[in-house]
mmCIF file of C-alpha atoms in Angstrom:
data_model
loop_
_atom_site.group_PDB
_atom_site.id
_atom_site.type_symbol
_atom_site.label_atom_id
_atom_site.label_comp_id
_atom_site.label_asym_id
_atom_site.label_seq_id
_atom_site.Cartn_x
_atom_site.Cartn_y
_atom_site.Cartn_z
ATOM 1 C CA THR A 1 27.335 -20.651 -4.254
ATOM 2 C CA LEU A 2 25.640 -18.845 -7.136
ATOM 3 C CA PHE A 3 27.700 -15.708 -6.540
ATOM 4 C CA PHE A 4 30.868 -17.645 -7.391
ATOM 5 C CA ARG A 5 29.688 -17.602 -10.999
ATOM 6 C CA SER A 6 30.169 -13.843 -11.143
ATOM 7 C CA ALA A 7 33.401 -12.508 -12.612
ATOM 8 C CA ASP A 8 33.365 -9.882 -9.871
ATOM 9 C CA TRP A 9 32.938 -12.059 -6.795
ATOM 10 C CA SER A 10 36.562 -11.936 -5.629
ATOM 11 C CA THR A 11 36.683 -8.162 -6.076
ATOM 12 C CA VAL A 12 33.568 -7.797 -3.938
ATOM 13 C CA ALA A 13 34.881 -10.191 -1.274
ATOM 14 C CA LYS A 14 38.120 -8.236 -0.892
ATOM 15 C CA ASP A 15 36.578 -4.762 -0.851
ATOM 16 C CA LYS A 16 35.430 -3.322 2.493
ATOM 17 C CA GLY A 17 32.965 -0.957 0.842
ATOM 18 C CA TYR A 18 29.569 -1.437 -0.765
ATOM 19 C CA LEU A 19 29.962 -2.196 -4.469
ATOM 20 C CA VAL A 20 26.255 -2.702 -5.266
ATOM 21 C CA PHE A 21 26.807 -6.374 -6.043
ATOM 22 C CA ASP A 22 23.141 -7.180 -5.373
ATOM 23 C CA GLU A 23 21.715 -4.617 -7.819
ATOM 24 C CA TRP A 24 22.232 -3.501 -11.378
ATOM 25 C CA TRP A 25 23.149 0.182 -11.070
ATOM 26 C CA GLY A 26 26.682 -0.029 -9.699
ATOM 27 C CA THR A 27 30.029 0.033 -11.505
ATOM 28 C CA LEU A 28 30.559 -3.750 -11.514
ATOM 29 C CA SER A 29 30.539 -5.503 -14.861
ATOM 30 C CA ASP A 30 28.971 -8.754 -13.614
ATOM 31 C CA PRO A 31 26.617 -8.109 -10.648
ATOM 32 C CA MET A 32 24.091 -10.673 -9.390
ATOM 33 C CA PRO A 33 21.179 -9.539 -11.607
ATOM 34 C CA LYS A 34 23.329 -10.251 -14.639
ATOM 35 C CA VAL A 35 24.435 -13.601 -13.187
ATOM 36 C CA ILE A 36 20.830 -14.663 -12.574
ATOM 37 C CA ALA A 37 19.756 -13.591 -16.069
ATOM 38 C CA ARG A 38 22.629 -15.523 -17.611
ATOM 39 C CA GLU A 39 21.977 -18.677 -15.580
ATOM 40 C CA ALA A 40 18.241 -18.528 -16.357
ATOM 41 C CA ALA A 41 18.944 -18.177 -20.081
ATOM 42 C CA ALA A 42 21.179 -21.239 -19.876
ATOM 43 C CA GLY A 43 18.408 -23.207 -18.155
ATOM 44 C CA ARG A 44 20.376 -23.787 -14.968
ATOM 45 C CA LEU A 45 17.787 -22.034 -12.804
ATOM 46 C CA ARG A 46 14.229 -20.752 -13.174
ATOM 47 C CA ALA A 47 13.842 -16.994 -13.094
ATOM 48 C CA TYR A 48 12.096 -14.300 -15.082
ATOM 49 C CA THR A 49 14.117 -11.326 -16.246
ATOM 50 C CA SER A 50 12.623 -8.424 -18.136
ATOM 51 C CA VAL A 51 13.786 -7.858 -21.689
ATOM 52 C CA SER A 52 13.083 -4.191 -22.442
ATOM 53 C CA THR A 53 13.235 -4.652 -26.203
ATOM 54 C CA SER A 54 10.522 -7.318 -26.238
ATOM 55 C CA ASP A 55 8.210 -7.105 -23.211
ATOM 56 C CA GLY A 56 9.439 -4.605 -20.638
ATOM 57 C CA ARG A 57 7.677 -6.415 -17.810
ATOM 58 C CA MET A 58 9.216 -5.504 -14.475
ATOM 59 C CA TRP A 59 8.305 -6.905 -11.060
ATOM 60 C CA LEU A 60 9.781 -4.025 -9.077
ATOM 61 C CA HIS A 61 8.867 -0.405 -9.656
ATOM 62 C CA ASP A 62 9.612 2.791 -7.785
ATOM 63 C CA ASP A 63 8.264 6.329 -7.863
ATOM 64 C CA PHE A 64 10.929 8.052 -9.969
ATOM 65 C CA VAL A 65 11.045 8.726 -13.692
ATOM 66 C CA TYR A 66 14.478 8.048 -15.156
ATOM 67 C CA LYS A 67 16.017 9.955 -18.014
ATOM 68 C CA THR A 68 18.599 7.210 -18.389
ATOM 69 C CA ALA A 69 17.756 3.622 -17.493
ATOM 70 C CA GLY A 70 19.569 2.538 -14.348
ATOM 71 C CA SER A 71 20.613 6.055 -13.367
ATOM 72 C CA VAL A 72 20.489 6.970 -9.687
ATOM 73 C CA THR A 73 21.517 10.615 -9.462
ATOM 74 C CA ASP A 74 18.951 13.411 -9.120
ATOM 75 C CA ASP A 75 20.089 15.194 -12.289
ATOM 76 C CA VAL A 76 18.833 12.302 -14.436
ATOM 77 C CA ARG A 77 15.757 11.269 -12.452
ATOM 78 C CA TRP A 78 12.799 13.066 -10.868
ATOM 79 C CA TYR A 79 9.738 12.337 -8.752
ATOM 80 C CA HIS A 80 6.756 10.759 -10.501
ATOM 81 C CA ASP A 81 4.031 13.428 -10.048
ATOM 82 C CA THR A 82 1.344 11.285 -11.683
ATOM 83 C CA LEU A 83 2.209 8.101 -9.817
ATOM 84 C CA HIS A 84 -0.713 5.776 -9.245
ATOM 85 C CA ALA A 85 -0.616 2.134 -8.231
ATOM 86 C CA THR A 86 -3.428 -0.197 -7.195
ATOM 87 C CA TRP A 87 -3.567 -3.234 -4.916
ATOM 88 C CA ARG A 88 -6.777 -5.203 -5.353
ATOM 89 C CA ASN A 89 -7.706 -8.825 -4.600
ATOM 90 C CA GLY A 90 -4.133 -9.688 -3.753
ATOM 91 C CA CYS A 91 -2.692 -8.207 -6.958
ATOM 92 C CA LEU A 92 -0.466 -5.121 -7.164
ATOM 93 C CA TRP A 93 -0.726 -3.168 -10.406
ATOM 94 C CA GLU A 94 1.089 -0.197 -11.825
ATOM 95 C CA GLY A 95 -1.843 2.015 -12.756
ATOM 96 C CA GLU A 96 -5.558 1.458 -12.230
ATOM 97 C CA GLY A 97 -5.354 -2.324 -12.352
ATOM 98 C CA SER A 98 -7.832 -4.759 -13.831
ATOM 99 C CA ALA A 99 -9.854 -7.813 -12.909
ATOM 100 C CA ALA A 100 -7.403 -10.061 -14.745
ATOM 101 C CA VAL A 101 -5.919 -12.876 -12.702
ATOM 102 C CA GLN A 102 -2.936 -13.493 -14.966
ATOM 103 C CA LEU A 103 0.303 -11.594 -14.419
ATOM 104 C CA TRP A 104 -0.096 -9.701 -17.667
ATOM 105 C CA ASP A 105 -3.420 -8.622 -19.143
ATOM 106 C CA GLY A 106 -2.110 -7.307 -22.459
ATOM 107 C CA ALA A 107 -2.078 -3.656 -21.391
ATOM 108 C CA GLN A 108 -0.403 -3.594 -18.004
ATOM 109 C CA GLY A 109 1.483 -5.907 -15.704
ATOM 110 C CA GLN A 110 1.468 -6.791 -12.048
ATOM 111 C CA MET A 111 4.249 -5.865 -9.645
ATOM 112 C CA LEU A 112 5.714 -7.739 -6.733
ATOM 113 C CA VAL A 113 7.128 -4.606 -5.099
ATOM 114 C CA LEU A 114 6.471 -0.883 -5.291
ATOM 115 C CA HIS A 115 9.452 0.898 -3.746
ATOM 116 C CA LEU A 116 8.343 4.321 -2.446
ATOM 117 C CA LEU A 117 11.845 5.602 -2.933
ATOM 118 C CA GLY A 118 10.887 9.263 -3.209
ATOM 119 C CA SER A 119 7.390 9.259 -1.687
ATOM 120 C CA LYS A 120 8.698 8.384 1.768
ATOM 121 C CA TYR A 121 10.282 11.841 1.873
ATOM 122 C CA GLU A 122 7.118 13.597 0.727
ATOM 123 C CA THR A 123 4.844 15.117 3.384
ATOM 124 C CA ALA A 124 1.935 12.824 2.441
ATOM 125 C CA PHE A 125 3.912 9.752 3.516
ATOM 126 C CA GLN A 126 6.666 11.041 5.776
ATOM 127 C CA ASN A 127 4.162 12.496 8.269
ATOM 128 C CA LEU A 128 1.617 9.673 8.024
ATOM 129 C CA GLU A 129 0.484 8.591 11.497
ATOM 130 C CA PRO A 130 -0.177 4.905 12.254
ATOM 131 C CA THR A 131 -3.394 5.544 14.164
ATOM 132 C CA GLU A 132 -5.610 2.735 15.404
ATOM 133 C CA HIS A 133 -8.171 3.404 12.696
ATOM 134 C CA PHE A 134 -5.501 3.498 9.994
ATOM 135 C CA ARG A 135 -4.209 0.082 11.070
ATOM 136 C CA ARG A 136 -7.727 -1.363 11.176
ATOM 137 C CA ALA A 137 -8.643 0.036 7.785
ATOM 138 C CA ALA A 138 -5.423 -1.321 6.269
ATOM 139 C CA ALA A 139 -6.040 -4.757 7.824
ATOM 140 C CA HIS A 140 -9.527 -5.001 6.299
ATOM 141 C CA ALA A 141 -8.858 -3.244 2.994
ATOM 142 C CA VAL A 142 -10.013 -4.945 -0.191
ATOM 143 C CA GLU A 143 -8.417 -2.249 -2.311
ATOM 144 C CA ALA A 144 -5.591 0.229 -1.797
ATOM 145 C CA ARG A 145 -4.467 2.974 -4.140
ATOM 146 C CA ILE A 146 -1.299 5.034 -3.911
ATOM 147 C CA THR A 147 -0.827 8.487 -5.409
ATOM 148 C CA LYS A 148 1.421 11.378 -4.450
ATOM 149 C CA HIS A 149 -1.413 12.564 -2.196
ATOM 150 C CA GLY A 150 -1.357 9.556 0.137
ATOM 151 C CA LEU A 151 -2.923 6.134 0.632
ATOM 152 C CA TRP A 152 -6.552 5.502 -0.394
ATOM 153 C CA LEU A 153 -8.233 2.513 1.277
ATOM 154 C CA LYS A 154 -11.508 0.758 0.546
ATOM 155 C CA THR A 155 -12.676 -1.688 3.200
ATOM 156 C CA GLY A 156 -15.696 -3.304 1.557
ATOM 157 C CA ALA A 157 -16.329 -4.676 -1.911
ATOM 158 C CA GLU A 158 -19.733 -2.962 -1.985
ATOM 159 C CA SER A 159 -18.522 0.281 -0.435
ATOM 160 C CA ARG A 160 -18.902 3.450 -2.474
ATOM 161 C CA THR A 161 -16.211 5.426 -0.677
ATOM 162 C CA HIS A 162 -12.450 5.369 -0.129
ATOM 163 C CA ALA A 163 -10.687 6.697 2.958
ATOM 164 C CA LEU A 164 -7.642 8.889 2.329
ATOM 165 C CA PHE A 165 -4.843 8.696 4.884
ATOM 166 C CA SER A 166 -2.160 11.321 4.339
ATOM 167 C CA GLY A 167 0.603 13.024 6.257
ATOM 168 C CA ARG A 168 -0.733 16.295 4.910
ATOM 169 C CA PHE A 169 -3.345 16.028 7.666
ATOM 170 C CA PRO A 170 -1.899 13.491 10.141
ATOM 171 C CA GLY A 171 -4.273 11.757 12.513
ATOM 172 C CA VAL A 172 -7.247 12.427 10.251
ATOM 173 C CA HIS A 173 -8.930 10.368 7.550
ATOM 174 C CA ALA A 174 -10.979 11.852 4.727
ATOM 175 C CA LEU A 175 -13.735 10.088 2.814
ATOM 176 C CA VAL A 176 -14.176 10.495 -0.940
ATOM 177 C CA ARG A 177 -16.574 8.872 -3.367
ATOM 178 C CA SER A 178 -14.949 5.931 -5.132
ATOM 179 C CA ALA A 179 -16.359 7.047 -8.484
ATOM 180 C CA GLU A 180 -14.664 10.435 -8.105
ATOM 181 C CA LEU A 181 -11.376 8.796 -7.097
ATOM 182 C CA ALA A 182 -11.566 6.651 -10.239
ATOM 183 C CA ALA A 183 -11.927 9.854 -12.266
ATOM 184 C CA THR A 184 -8.839 11.245 -10.508
ATOM 185 C CA VAL A 185 -6.838 8.142 -11.378
ATOM 186 C CA ARG A 186 -7.904 8.382 -15.021
ATOM 187 C CA ALA A 187 -6.900 12.047 -15.075
ATOM 188 C CA LEU A 188 -3.470 11.229 -13.647
ATOM 189 C CA SER A 189 -3.046 8.530 -16.266
ATOM 190 C CA ALA A 190 -4.012 10.960 -19.024
ATOM 191 C CA LEU A 191 -1.291 13.385 -17.920
ATOM 192 C CA GLY A 192 1.318 10.717 -18.591
ATOM 193 C CA LEU A 193 4.893 10.528 -17.334
ATOM 194 C CA PRO A 194 6.520 13.842 -16.391
ATOM 195 C CA THR A 195 9.517 14.612 -18.580
ATOM 196 C CA TYR A 196 11.118 17.008 -16.087
ATOM 197 C CA PRO A 197 10.842 17.739 -12.345
ATOM 198 C CA ASP A 198 7.452 18.990 -11.069
ATOM 199 C CA GLN A 199 6.000 19.133 -14.569
ATOM 200 C CA PHE A 200 2.581 17.949 -13.431
ATOM 201 C CA GLY A 201 2.744 18.870 -9.743
ATOM 202 C CA ALA A 202 0.012 21.526 -9.883
ATOM 203 C CA LYS A 203 -2.154 19.547 -12.297
ATOM 204 C CA ALA A 204 -1.948 16.447 -10.096
ATOM 205 C CA GLU A 205 -3.284 18.527 -7.209
ATOM 206 C CA ALA A 206 -6.049 20.023 -9.339
ATOM 207 C CA VAL A 207 -7.610 16.627 -10.128
ATOM 208 C CA LEU A 208 -8.122 15.631 -6.485
ATOM 209 C CA PRO A 209 -11.690 14.478 -5.718
ATOM 210 C CA CYS A 210 -13.963 16.396 -3.343
ATOM 211 C CA ILE A 211 -13.958 15.273 0.286
ATOM 212 C CA VAL A 212 -17.298 13.985 1.552
ATOM 213 C CA ALA A 213 -16.302 13.946 5.229
ATOM 214 C CA ALA A 214 -13.206 14.142 7.404
ATOM 215 C CA LYS A 215 -12.786 12.851 10.943
ATOM 216 C CA PHE A 216 -10.060 12.802 13.570
ATOM 217 C CA ASP A 217 -8.676 9.355 14.457
ATOM 218 C CA LYS A 218 -8.061 8.598 18.113
ATOM 219 C CA ALA A 219 -6.123 5.543 19.161
ATOM 220 C CA THR A 220 -8.264 4.963 22.269
ATOM 221 C CA ILE A 221 -11.662 5.530 20.675
ATOM 222 C CA SER A 222 -13.358 3.158 18.284
ATOM 223 C CA PRO A 223 -14.192 5.107 15.087
ATOM 224 C CA LYS A 224 -17.832 6.042 14.691
ATOM 225 C CA SER A 225 -17.981 8.665 11.970
ATOM 226 C CA CYS A 226 -19.551 6.908 9.007
ATOM 227 C CA ARG A 227 -20.748 3.563 7.706
ATOM 228 C CA GLU A 228 -17.307 2.813 6.316
ATOM 229 C CA CYS A 229 -15.640 3.372 9.674
ATOM 230 C CA GLU A 230 -18.295 1.498 11.604
ATOM 231 C CA ALA A 231 -17.862 -1.508 9.346
ATOM 232 C CA VAL A 232 -14.127 -1.500 10.023
ATOM 233 C CA ALA A 233 -14.654 -1.217 13.775
ATOM 234 C CA LEU A 234 -17.235 -4.017 13.829
ATOM 235 C CA LYS A 235 -14.907 -6.350 11.952
ATOM 236 C CA ALA A 236 -12.014 -5.583 14.277
ATOM 237 C CA ASN A 237 -14.145 -5.920 17.407
ATOM 238 C CA ALA A 238 -15.664 -9.185 16.183
ATOM 239 C CA ALA A 239 -12.200 -10.601 15.505
ATOM 240 C CA LEU A 240 -11.123 -9.515 18.982
ATOM 241 C CA ALA A 241 -14.179 -11.111 20.575
ATOM 242 C CA MET A 242 -13.659 -14.383 18.743
ATOM 243 C CA ARG A 243 -9.979 -14.440 19.654
ATOM 244 C CA TYR A 244 -10.390 -13.881 23.367
ATOM 245 C CA GLY A 245 -13.725 -15.659 23.823
ATOM 246 C CA VAL A 246 -15.598 -12.598 25.046
ATOM 247 C CA LYS A 247 -19.227 -13.211 25.952
ATOM 248 C CA ALA A 248 -20.674 -10.670 23.536
ATOM 249 C CA ARG A 249 -24.284 -11.435 24.490
ATOM 250 C CA ALA A 250 -23.565 -10.411 28.065
ATOM 251 C CA ALA A 251 -21.829 -7.242 26.892
ATOM 252 C CA GLY A 252 -24.849 -6.217 24.835
ATOM 253 C CA ALA A 253 -27.297 -7.051 27.629
ATOM 254 C CA ALA A 254 -25.268 -5.034 30.132
ATOM 255 C CA ALA A 255 -25.212 -2.027 27.826
ATOM 256 C CA THR A 256 -28.970 -2.240 27.272
ATOM 257 C CA ALA A 257 -29.750 -2.685 30.975
ATOM 258 C CA SER A 258 -27.672 0.345 31.919
ATOM 259 C CA GLY A 259 -29.588 2.523 29.491
ATOM 260 C CA ALA A 260 -26.352 3.522 27.816
ATOM 261 C CA LYS A 261 -26.343 5.230 24.454
ATOM 262 C CA PRO A 262 -26.187 2.648 21.629
ATOM 263 C CA SER A 263 -22.559 2.028 20.741
ATOM 264 C CA LEU A 264 -20.445 -0.060 18.460
ATOM 265 C CA ASP A 265 -19.909 -2.507 21.308
ATOM 266 C CA ALA A 266 -23.664 -2.995 21.599
ATOM 267 C CA ALA A 267 -23.923 -3.438 17.847
ATOM 268 C CA LEU A 268 -21.140 -6.006 18.052
ATOM 269 C CA ALA A 269 -22.947 -7.828 20.823
ATOM 270 C CA ALA A 270 -26.136 -8.014 18.775
ATOM 271 C CA SER A 271 -24.200 -9.130 15.706
ATOM 272 C CA VAL A 272 -22.220 -11.848 17.419
ATOM 273 C CA ALA A 273 -25.139 -13.020 19.571
ATOM 274 C CA SER A 274 -27.282 -13.556 16.480
ATOM 275 C CA SER A 275 -24.579 -15.599 14.769
ATOM 276 C CA PRO A 276 -24.832 -19.393 15.148
ATOM 277 C CA SER A 277 -21.042 -19.541 15.372
ATOM 278 C CA ALA A 278 -20.773 -16.963 18.162
ATOM 279 C CA VAL A 279 -18.281 -17.716 20.895
ATOM 280 C CA THR A 280 -19.850 -17.323 24.342
ATOM 281 C CA LEU A 281 -17.087 -18.589 26.623
ATOM 282 C CA GLU A 282 -16.246 -16.463 29.631
ATOM 283 C CA SER A 283 -12.751 -15.002 29.949
ATOM 284 C CA PRO A 284 -11.850 -15.417 33.636
ATOM 285 C CA SER A 285 -9.197 -12.729 33.663
ATOM 286 C CA SER A 286 -10.823 -10.099 31.474
ATOM 287 C CA SER A 287 -14.209 -8.487 31.172
ATOM 288 C CA PRO A 288 -15.860 -7.540 27.885
ATOM 289 C CA SER A 289 -15.480 -3.867 28.701
ATOM 290 C CA SER A 290 -11.738 -4.215 29.136
ATOM 291 C CA LEU A 291 -11.251 -6.009 25.845
ATOM 292 C CA LEU A 292 -13.525 -4.082 23.525
ATOM 293 C CA PRO A 293 -12.523 -0.519 22.626
ATOM 294 C CA SER A 294 -14.887 2.095 23.957
ATOM 295 C CA SER A 295 -17.090 3.855 21.432
ATOM 296 C CA SER A 296 -17.537 7.565 21.101
ATOM 297 C CA SER A 297 -18.038 10.084 18.357
ATOM 298 C CA SER A 298 -14.769 11.595 17.225
#
């Protein structure tokens, strides 16, 4: 019943169109964001609302720069060429992020949502392919960075590389050194906010880090191109084995007995077999080879 406290509720109820009642940028004088802010100020509900004149902390950000706050037309907003956001340890930051656990570390704040309002129409994101390796890397990521170039994933706390997934080269992932990516992020930050369309487009491309390696992703082949990829595959295979109760020891023994080339499946078998918590129950309806993705160089 909170919406009844808006002066515009009856107008919205009678209108067959969309009047942007749920957001702030429409023509209504008393939309829901204003209602919530007013009720919170009166102590009738608990909510945080940003006060631009005092703190400017916002939980939702997008990838446009606005000439006029709240504007939605392209003549008063443009794409954020130097966009960079970081998700790390369960926290989403605008910028490089920090190790702080509080919502505000004195220099930057956390976000709840990053709306890729413009990026989803850019080649880097519009043509991004949800390959098997991309999904696995995303599932095991400990850090994710977003720039106009694509999505950068790091799958191990001790890893020294990030994998770049981008629609600019769909179905492929590129590896870059994490230290060089950090330098790229600092360079983007130093450029600042663009004050007009495509102001820093060329400069944002010029600060890209060098690619160490690039490999094709195949949905039916377990990735085996680098230590980073192997770690992702091992984690995914181990989770699969534990879930379905695959007898990993038998899988490894069979691979060894057949004289087959060492594979990720064999490595998984050795890893799980050596673990005191390994699951060794047979699956009556499925064999290890049918459950574990085959391994091959891509």
